[in-house]
């Protein structure tokens, strides 16, 4: 449901320090811990490939069900499998029970910590102001408004990118990390995969918000240069992925599994997997930045993001089933590469047609009618 809030300043709500329980810093930090314990653990487990099991079918079906639910409605964790399986034999195929127990413990902790989160109306900023009078629209209204976006030309230009943005996870997790590396190395790789996402999102976000050189003065120019940069990087990384995939074109890694202690033998595949994480964050942050530049009305933007996440999850659900049906790995790589490649010119066209400068007005859609709204600088996020 879309949420709007009006900002109210009140001298009576004077702040006494940044580490107050009701301060934005403490509450956002608490949300970060919850995200680490819940979706962070899920990402770490999924990133092992096959959910840590030799047979991928159970994990594929579970993730299909999960992402279909997302479609219908709405980093350090990698150290766990690495440390808990460090001393196991190099040919161990599946993680031990302690790994799953640790994941469940963190997730339960995260669920419990979520009960400590304060409602937005009780959070007081350092200047004494607070967000109050939260208003919510109905589920049916929002569902209908998001469905209408399938007729919105802006969202149609975003659609291929949205479909591609989680589609490649199945290939990268199950068929790169899950097939090439020893059990403990899979966990270590995940630490760097999600760490690369931090670097990638920060780098592309800074450039899109501030730029440098000739691109610093124009928002549209920053957007177009951002698309070009991600396109060049993406082409190089998927090209490297193809070269690596040709080493096991039939899907069977005939060599000894790669361990992080293998030196140069480990360096190339590790760099590829690290680069996949970097590209994922840059690709998604770019999409979010473009969506954020289309309007400054929070209700409209929440619908745009709802559309994006719905299509993204539907694409992921299909990808997990493709892997279940034992589709050749070369085919999976080519489809992933093609989907992202098709997205770049469409995103560039969207930036050219719809992204205006900060002091210009932009046409946005609300309740099926066109209206002008002044743009505010969006924040890039992954």
GROMACS .gro file of C-alpha atoms in nm:
model
  382
    1UNK     CA    1   0.000   0.000   0.000
    2UNK     CA    2   0.122   0.350  -0.075
    3UNK     CA    3   0.214   0.558   0.226
    4UNK     CA    4   0.238   0.933   0.256
    5UNK     CA    5   0.351   1.143   0.548
    6UNK     CA    6   0.347   1.510   0.629
    7UNK     CA    7   0.644   1.659   0.810
    8UNK     CA    8   0.566   1.851   1.124
    9UNK     CA    9   0.814   2.055   1.326
   10UNK     CA   10   0.763   2.086   1.697
   11UNK     CA   11   0.992   2.262   1.944
   12UNK     CA   12   0.840   2.043   2.214
   13UNK     CA   13   0.996   1.739   2.052
   14UNK     CA   14   1.346   1.869   2.112
   15UNK     CA   15   1.621   1.619   2.045
   16UNK     CA   16   1.881   1.543   2.310
   17UNK     CA   17   2.129   1.332   2.114
   18UNK     CA   18   2.182   1.117   1.807
   19UNK     CA   19   2.181   0.792   2.004
   20UNK     CA   20   1.829   0.838   2.139
   21UNK     CA   21   1.614   0.526   2.099
   22UNK     CA   22   1.363   0.733   1.896
   23UNK     CA   23   1.629   0.895   1.677
   24UNK     CA   24   1.638   0.821   1.302
   25UNK     CA   25   1.997   0.693   1.334
   26UNK     CA   26   1.912   0.432   1.597
   27UNK     CA   27   1.593   0.320   1.423
   28UNK     CA   28   1.760   0.291   1.080
   29UNK     CA   29   2.047   0.100   1.241
   30UNK     CA   30   1.793  -0.136   1.398
   31UNK     CA   31   1.633  -0.189   1.058
   32UNK     CA   32   1.978  -0.267   0.922
   33UNK     CA   33   2.029  -0.537   1.187
   34UNK     CA   34   1.686  -0.686   1.107
   35UNK     CA   35   1.774  -0.689   0.736
   36UNK     CA   36   2.107  -0.857   0.814
   37UNK     CA   37   1.937  -1.126   1.023
   38UNK     CA   38   1.646  -1.199   0.790
   39UNK     CA   39   1.691  -1.122   0.416
   40UNK     CA   40   2.069  -1.111   0.470
   41UNK     CA   41   2.071  -1.470   0.590
   42UNK     CA   42   1.841  -1.570   0.303
   43UNK     CA   43   2.079  -1.412   0.051
   44UNK     CA   44   2.378  -1.582   0.211
   45UNK     CA   45   2.209  -1.923   0.202
   46UNK     CA   46   2.077  -1.881  -0.153
   47UNK     CA   47   2.418  -1.763  -0.273
   48UNK     CA   48   2.572  -2.100  -0.182
   49UNK     CA   49   2.399  -2.249  -0.486
   50UNK     CA   50   2.120  -2.500  -0.440
   51UNK     CA   51   2.066  -2.374  -0.085
   52UNK     CA   52   2.388  -2.550   0.016
   53UNK     CA   53   2.279  -2.888  -0.125
   54UNK     CA   54   2.425  -3.090  -0.411
   55UNK     CA   55   2.079  -3.137  -0.565
   56UNK     CA   56   1.944  -2.796  -0.672
   57UNK     CA   57   1.584  -2.904  -0.734
   58UNK     CA   58   1.453  -2.844  -0.380
   59UNK     CA   59   1.606  -2.496  -0.360
   60UNK     CA   60   1.486  -2.413  -0.712
   61UNK     CA   61   1.126  -2.508  -0.629
   62UNK     CA   62   1.137  -2.328  -0.294
   63UNK     CA   63   1.266  -2.009  -0.456
   64UNK     CA   64   1.008  -2.039  -0.731
   65UNK     CA   65   0.733  -2.044  -0.468
   66UNK     CA   66   0.895  -1.756  -0.280
   67UNK     CA   67   0.932  -1.529  -0.582
   68UNK     CA   68   0.585  -1.606  -0.711
   69UNK     CA   69   0.455  -1.487  -0.373
   70UNK     CA   70   0.663  -1.170  -0.411
   71UNK     CA   71   0.528  -1.120  -0.760
   72UNK     CA   72   0.171  -1.158  -0.644
   73UNK     CA   73   0.195  -0.933  -0.331
   74UNK     CA   74   0.520  -0.720  -0.296
   75UNK     CA   75   2.651  -0.951   0.352
   76UNK     CA   76   2.831  -1.092   0.658
   77UNK     CA   77   2.603  -1.391   0.651
   78UNK     CA   78   2.838  -1.550   0.400
   79UNK     CA   79   3.087  -1.603   0.682
   80UNK     CA   80   2.855  -1.855   0.850
   81UNK     CA   81   2.884  -2.136   0.594
   82UNK     CA   82   3.251  -2.051   0.543
   83UNK     CA   83   3.339  -2.083   0.913
   84UNK     CA   84   3.107  -2.372   0.997
   85UNK     CA   85   3.231  -2.581   0.704
   86UNK     CA   86   3.595  -2.469   0.703
   87UNK     CA   87   3.741  -2.797   0.830
   88UNK     CA   88   3.522  -3.029   0.624
   89UNK     CA   89   3.670  -3.238   0.344
   90UNK     CA   90   3.722  -3.068   0.009
   91UNK     CA   91   3.478  -3.308  -0.159
   92UNK     CA   92   3.192  -3.239   0.088
   93UNK     CA   93   2.880  -3.180  -0.123
   94UNK     CA   94   2.631  -3.023   0.120
   95UNK     CA   95   2.659  -2.789   0.417
   96UNK     CA   96   2.625  -2.936   0.766
   97UNK     CA   97   2.323  -2.908   0.995
   98UNK     CA   98   2.493  -2.643   1.207
   99UNK     CA   99   2.486  -2.405   0.910
  100UNK     CA  100   2.107  -2.422   0.882
  101UNK     CA  101   2.067  -2.393   1.259
  102UNK     CA  102   2.280  -2.078   1.261
  103UNK     CA  103   2.077  -1.927   0.976
  104UNK     CA  104   1.751  -2.000   1.158
  105UNK     CA  105   1.885  -1.851   1.482
  106UNK     CA  106   1.978  -1.525   1.311
  107UNK     CA  107   1.642  -1.508   1.132
  108UNK     CA  108   1.454  -1.562   1.459
  109UNK     CA  109   1.666  -1.290   1.620
  110UNK     CA  110   1.582  -1.055   1.334
  111UNK     CA  111   1.212  -1.129   1.363
  112UNK     CA  112   1.227  -1.055   1.737
  113UNK     CA  113   1.420  -0.730   1.687
  114UNK     CA  114   1.156  -0.607   1.443
  115UNK     CA  115   0.921  -0.575   1.741
  116UNK     CA  116   1.148  -0.300   1.877
  117UNK     CA  117   1.095  -0.074   1.574
  118UNK     CA  118   0.899   0.242   1.650
  119UNK     CA  119   0.614   0.374   1.432
  120UNK     CA  120   0.730   0.662   1.212
  121UNK     CA  121   0.517   0.911   1.405
  122UNK     CA  122   0.726   0.851   1.720
  123UNK     CA  123   1.064   0.911   1.557
  124UNK     CA  124   1.212   1.252   1.638
  125UNK     CA  125   1.481   1.410   1.424
  126UNK     CA  126   1.773   1.600   1.572
  127UNK     CA  127   1.606   1.932   1.488
  128UNK     CA  128   1.294   1.829   1.681
  129UNK     CA  129   1.077   1.762   1.375
  130UNK     CA  130   0.887   1.441   1.318
  131UNK     CA  131   0.685   1.267   1.047
  132UNK     CA  132   0.319   1.254   1.145
  133UNK     CA  133  -0.028   1.185   1.011
  134UNK     CA  134   0.058   0.875   0.812
  135UNK     CA  135  -0.205   0.792   0.552
  136UNK     CA  136  -0.255   0.462   0.371
  137UNK     CA  137  -0.451   0.378   0.060
  138UNK     CA  138  -0.633   0.046   0.022
  139UNK     CA  139  -0.480  -0.272  -0.115
  140UNK     CA  140  -0.737  -0.288  -0.392
  141UNK     CA  141  -0.664   0.069  -0.500
  142UNK     CA  142  -0.292   0.012  -0.511
  143UNK     CA  143  -0.329  -0.321  -0.689
  144UNK     CA  144  -0.539  -0.158  -0.960
  145UNK     CA  145  -0.303   0.139  -0.993
  146UNK     CA  146  -0.002  -0.092  -1.036
  147UNK     CA  147  -0.186  -0.301  -1.296
  148UNK     CA  148  -0.258   0.019  -1.489
  149UNK     CA  149   0.116   0.078  -1.510
  150UNK     CA  150   0.138  -0.201  -1.769
  151UNK     CA  151  -0.010   0.061  -2.002
  152UNK     CA  152   0.235   0.332  -1.894
  153UNK     CA  153   0.507   0.383  -2.156
  154UNK     CA  154   0.763   0.471  -1.891
  155UNK     CA  155   0.714   0.144  -1.709
  156UNK     CA  156   0.709  -0.052  -2.033
  157UNK     CA  157   1.059   0.081  -2.102
  158UNK     CA  158   1.162  -0.036  -1.753
  159UNK     CA  159   0.999  -0.379  -1.790
  160UNK     CA  160   1.290  -0.570  -1.957
  161UNK     CA  161   1.535  -0.435  -1.700
  162UNK     CA  162   1.299  -0.530  -1.416
  163UNK     CA  163   1.261  -0.883  -1.553
  164UNK     CA  164   1.638  -0.921  -1.591
  165UNK     CA  165   1.737  -0.773  -1.253
  166UNK     CA  166   1.695  -1.094  -1.048
  167UNK     CA  167   1.683  -1.339  -1.338
  168UNK     CA  168   2.059  -1.392  -1.332
  169UNK     CA  169   2.074  -1.495  -0.965
  170UNK     CA  170   1.987  -1.856  -1.044
  171UNK     CA  171   2.269  -1.891  -1.294
  172UNK     CA  172   2.526  -1.709  -1.080
  173UNK     CA  173   2.445  -1.881  -0.750
  174UNK     CA  174   2.368  -2.235  -0.865
  175UNK     CA  175   2.581  -2.273  -1.174
  176UNK     CA  176   2.889  -2.064  -1.102
  177UNK     CA  177   2.939  -2.049  -0.726
  178UNK     CA  178   2.748  -2.372  -0.670
  179UNK     CA  179   2.941  -2.582  -0.926
  180UNK     CA  180   3.300  -2.460  -0.931
  181UNK     CA  181   3.407  -2.415  -0.570
  182UNK     CA  182   3.454  -2.618  -0.253
  183UNK     CA  183   3.191  -2.586   0.016
  184UNK     CA  184   3.382  -2.347   0.240
  185UNK     CA  185   3.489  -2.135  -0.057
  186UNK     CA  186   3.127  -2.086  -0.163
  187UNK     CA  187   3.061  -1.914   0.169
  188UNK     CA  188   3.372  -1.700   0.139
  189UNK     CA  189   3.274  -1.602  -0.216
  190UNK     CA  190   2.938  -1.483  -0.087
  191UNK     CA  191   3.107  -1.242   0.152
  192UNK     CA  192   3.283  -1.078  -0.142
  193UNK     CA  193   2.979  -1.102  -0.373
  194UNK     CA  194   2.763  -0.898  -0.134
  195UNK     CA  195   3.060  -0.679  -0.043
  196UNK     CA  196   3.102  -0.599  -0.412
  197UNK     CA  197   2.740  -0.488  -0.412
  198UNK     CA  198   2.821  -0.229  -0.147
  199UNK     CA  199   3.101  -0.092  -0.362
  200UNK     CA  200   2.900  -0.103  -0.683
  201UNK     CA  201   2.592   0.071  -0.546
  202UNK     CA  202   2.802   0.340  -0.375
  203UNK     CA  203   3.007   0.408  -0.688
  204UNK     CA  204   2.719   0.430  -0.937
  205UNK     CA  205   2.503   0.614  -0.685
  206UNK     CA  206   2.767   0.882  -0.630
  207UNK     CA  207   2.818   0.928  -1.002
  208UNK     CA  208   2.446   0.949  -1.079
  209UNK     CA  209   2.384   1.200  -0.799
  210UNK     CA  210   2.691   1.418  -0.847
  211UNK     CA  211   2.876   1.307  -1.160
  212UNK     CA  212   3.220   1.436  -1.252
  213UNK     CA  213   3.369   1.642  -1.532
  214UNK     CA  214   3.135   1.720  -1.820
  215UNK     CA  215   2.854   1.510  -1.669
  216UNK     CA  216   2.838   1.690  -1.334
  217UNK     CA  217   2.614   1.978  -1.444
  218UNK     CA  218   2.334   1.787  -1.618
  219UNK     CA  219   2.103   1.533  -1.461
  220UNK     CA  220   2.002   1.381  -1.793
  221UNK     CA  221   2.365   1.362  -1.901
  222UNK     CA  222   2.456   1.186  -1.575
  223UNK     CA  223   2.178   0.937  -1.638
  224UNK     CA  224   2.286   0.864  -1.995
  225UNK     CA  225   2.651   0.831  -1.893
  226UNK     CA  226   2.544   0.600  -1.610
  227UNK     CA  227   2.360   0.374  -1.853
  228UNK     CA  228   2.661   0.373  -2.086
  229UNK     CA  229   2.903   0.290  -1.804
  230UNK     CA  230   2.692   0.000  -1.676
  231UNK     CA  231   2.642  -0.125  -2.033
  232UNK     CA  232   3.017  -0.132  -2.103
  233UNK     CA  233   3.096  -0.294  -1.769
  234UNK     CA  234   2.812  -0.544  -1.809
  235UNK     CA  235   2.923  -0.646  -2.156
  236UNK     CA  236   3.277  -0.705  -2.033
  237UNK     CA  237   3.165  -0.908  -1.731
  238UNK     CA  238   2.921  -1.127  -1.923
  239UNK     CA  239   3.190  -1.176  -2.187
  240UNK     CA  240   3.420  -1.303  -1.913
  241UNK     CA  241   3.136  -1.521  -1.791
  242UNK     CA  242   3.101  -1.677  -2.136
  243UNK     CA  243   3.474  -1.753  -2.149
  244UNK     CA  244   3.447  -1.922  -1.811
  245UNK     CA  245   3.130  -2.113  -1.905
  246UNK     CA  246   3.296  -2.259  -2.214
  247UNK     CA  247   3.529  -2.445  -1.976
  248UNK     CA  248   3.232  -2.659  -1.869
  249UNK     CA  249   2.988  -2.619  -2.157
  250UNK     CA  250   2.814  -2.948  -2.079
  251UNK     CA  251   2.747  -2.836  -1.722
  252UNK     CA  252   2.998  -3.075  -1.566
  253UNK     CA  253   3.303  -2.926  -1.399
  254UNK     CA  254   3.554  -3.197  -1.478
  255UNK     CA  255   3.837  -3.055  -1.271
  256UNK     CA  256   3.899  -3.064  -0.897
  257UNK     CA  257   3.675  -2.816  -0.715
  258UNK     CA  258   3.841  -2.478  -0.667
  259UNK     CA  259   3.943  -2.378  -0.314
  260UNK     CA  260   4.035  -2.030  -0.197
  261UNK     CA  261   4.384  -2.161  -0.115
  262UNK     CA  262   4.448  -2.257  -0.476
  263UNK     CA  263   4.615  -1.926  -0.561
  264UNK     CA  264   4.601  -1.827  -0.929
  265UNK     CA  265   4.362  -2.112  -1.005
  266UNK     CA  266   4.113  -1.945  -0.772
  267UNK     CA  267   4.181  -1.586  -0.878
  268UNK     CA  268   4.004  -1.586  -1.217
  269UNK     CA  269   3.673  -1.752  -1.117
  270UNK     CA  270   3.671  -1.550  -0.794
  271UNK     CA  271   3.714  -1.223  -0.983
  272UNK     CA  272   3.429  -1.321  -1.214
  273UNK     CA  273   3.193  -1.397  -0.927
  274UNK     CA  274   3.297  -1.076  -0.749
  275UNK     CA  275   3.226  -0.884  -1.071
  276UNK     CA  276   2.880  -1.040  -1.096
  277UNK     CA  277   2.797  -0.892  -0.756
  278UNK     CA  278   2.940  -0.554  -0.859
  279UNK     CA  279   2.732  -0.548  -1.178
  280UNK     CA  280   2.414  -0.657  -0.999
  281UNK     CA  281   2.430  -0.360  -0.761
  282UNK     CA  282   2.520  -0.109  -1.031
  283UNK     CA  283   2.245  -0.235  -1.262
  284UNK     CA  284   1.974  -0.223  -0.997
  285UNK     CA  285   2.089   0.108  -0.847
  286UNK     CA  286   2.078   0.259  -1.195
  287UNK     CA  287   1.719   0.142  -1.240
  288UNK     CA  288   1.614   0.277  -0.901
  289UNK     CA  289   1.777   0.613  -0.975
  290UNK     CA  290   1.595   0.641  -1.306
  291UNK     CA  291   1.262   0.547  -1.143
  292UNK     CA  292   1.327   0.804  -0.869
  293UNK     CA  293   1.387   1.072  -1.134
  294UNK     CA  294   1.046   1.017  -1.297
  295UNK     CA  295   0.844   1.191  -1.025
  296UNK     CA  296   0.874   1.334  -0.676
  297UNK     CA  297   0.531   1.225  -0.555
  298UNK     CA  298   0.591   0.945  -0.302
  299UNK     CA  299   0.265   0.768  -0.387
  300UNK     CA  300   0.348   0.756  -0.758
  301UNK     CA  301   0.703   0.640  -0.688
  302UNK     CA  302   0.580   0.366  -0.454
  303UNK     CA  303   0.364   0.234  -0.738
  304UNK     CA  304   0.652   0.250  -0.983
  305UNK     CA  305   0.871   0.053  -0.741
  306UNK     CA  306   0.584  -0.191  -0.676
  307UNK     CA  307   0.562  -0.252  -1.050
  308UNK     CA  308   0.938  -0.297  -1.073
  309UNK     CA  309   0.956  -0.541  -0.780
  310UNK     CA  310   0.658  -0.740  -0.905
  311UNK     CA  311   0.805  -0.789  -1.253
  312UNK     CA  312   1.148  -0.857  -1.099
  313UNK     CA  313   1.010  -1.133  -0.876
  314UNK     CA  314   0.813  -1.289  -1.159
  315UNK     CA  315   1.131  -1.304  -1.366
  316UNK     CA  316   1.321  -1.465  -1.077
  317UNK     CA  317   1.048  -1.727  -1.032
  318UNK     CA  318   1.076  -1.823  -1.400
  319UNK     CA  319   1.456  -1.839  -1.375
  320UNK     CA  320   1.447  -2.085  -1.085
  321UNK     CA  321   1.216  -2.312  -1.281
  322UNK     CA  322   1.438  -2.291  -1.588
  323UNK     CA  323   1.721  -2.430  -1.377
  324UNK     CA  324   1.494  -2.703  -1.238
  325UNK     CA  325   1.430  -2.824  -1.592
  326UNK     CA  326   1.807  -2.865  -1.648
  327UNK     CA  327   1.834  -2.602  -1.921
  328UNK     CA  328   2.187  -2.591  -2.060
  329UNK     CA  329   2.415  -2.348  -1.881
  330UNK     CA  330   2.527  -2.184  -2.204
  331UNK     CA  331   2.163  -2.108  -2.285
  332UNK     CA  332   2.106  -1.966  -1.938
  333UNK     CA  333   2.408  -1.737  -1.970
  334UNK     CA  334   2.308  -1.616  -2.317
  335UNK     CA  335   1.952  -1.539  -2.204
  336UNK     CA  336   2.082  -1.343  -1.903
  337UNK     CA  337   2.329  -1.151  -2.115
  338UNK     CA  338   2.065  -1.077  -2.380
  339UNK     CA  339   1.809  -0.955  -2.125
  340UNK     CA  340   2.048  -0.706  -1.968
  341UNK     CA  341   2.179  -0.594  -2.308
  342UNK     CA  342   1.827  -0.524  -2.439
  343UNK     CA  343   1.762  -0.318  -2.125
  344UNK     CA  344   2.036  -0.061  -2.184
  345UNK     CA  345   1.901   0.122  -2.492
  346UNK     CA  346   1.549   0.121  -2.343
  347UNK     CA  347   1.676   0.275  -2.019
  348UNK     CA  348   1.874   0.531  -2.218
  349UNK     CA  349   1.560   0.620  -2.414
  350UNK     CA  350   1.366   0.660  -2.089
  351UNK     CA  351   1.632   0.890  -1.947
  352UNK     CA  352   1.636   1.096  -2.267
  353UNK     CA  353   1.258   1.133  -2.285
  354UNK     CA  354   1.151   1.153  -1.920
  355UNK     CA  355   1.438   1.270  -1.698
  356UNK     CA  356   1.453   1.647  -1.672
  357UNK     CA  357   1.688   1.881  -1.494
  358UNK     CA  358   1.625   1.963  -1.126
  359UNK     CA  359   1.475   2.301  -1.209
  360UNK     CA  360   1.241   2.160  -1.473
  361UNK     CA  361   0.901   1.993  -1.439
  362UNK     CA  362   0.843   1.632  -1.527
  363UNK     CA  363   0.525   1.468  -1.644
  364UNK     CA  364   0.405   1.200  -1.404
  365UNK     CA  365   0.095   0.983  -1.382
  366UNK     CA  366  -0.146   0.981  -1.092
  367UNK     CA  367  -0.493   0.826  -1.101
  368UNK     CA  368  -0.470   0.797  -1.478
  369UNK     CA  369  -0.421   1.170  -1.530
  370UNK     CA  370  -0.111   1.360  -1.637
  371UNK     CA  371   0.022   1.623  -1.402
  372UNK     CA  372   0.346   1.819  -1.360
  373UNK     CA  373   0.552   1.778  -1.048
  374UNK     CA  374   0.884   1.933  -0.961
  375UNK     CA  375   1.171   1.691  -0.931
  376UNK     CA  376   1.373   1.649  -0.616
  377UNK     CA  377   1.712   1.483  -0.619
  378UNK     CA  378   1.659   1.109  -0.568
  379UNK     CA  379   1.882   0.887  -0.362
  380UNK     CA  380   2.031   0.583  -0.531
  381UNK     CA  381   1.987   0.257  -0.346
  382UNK     CA  382   2.003  -0.113  -0.414
   0.00000   0.00000   0.00000
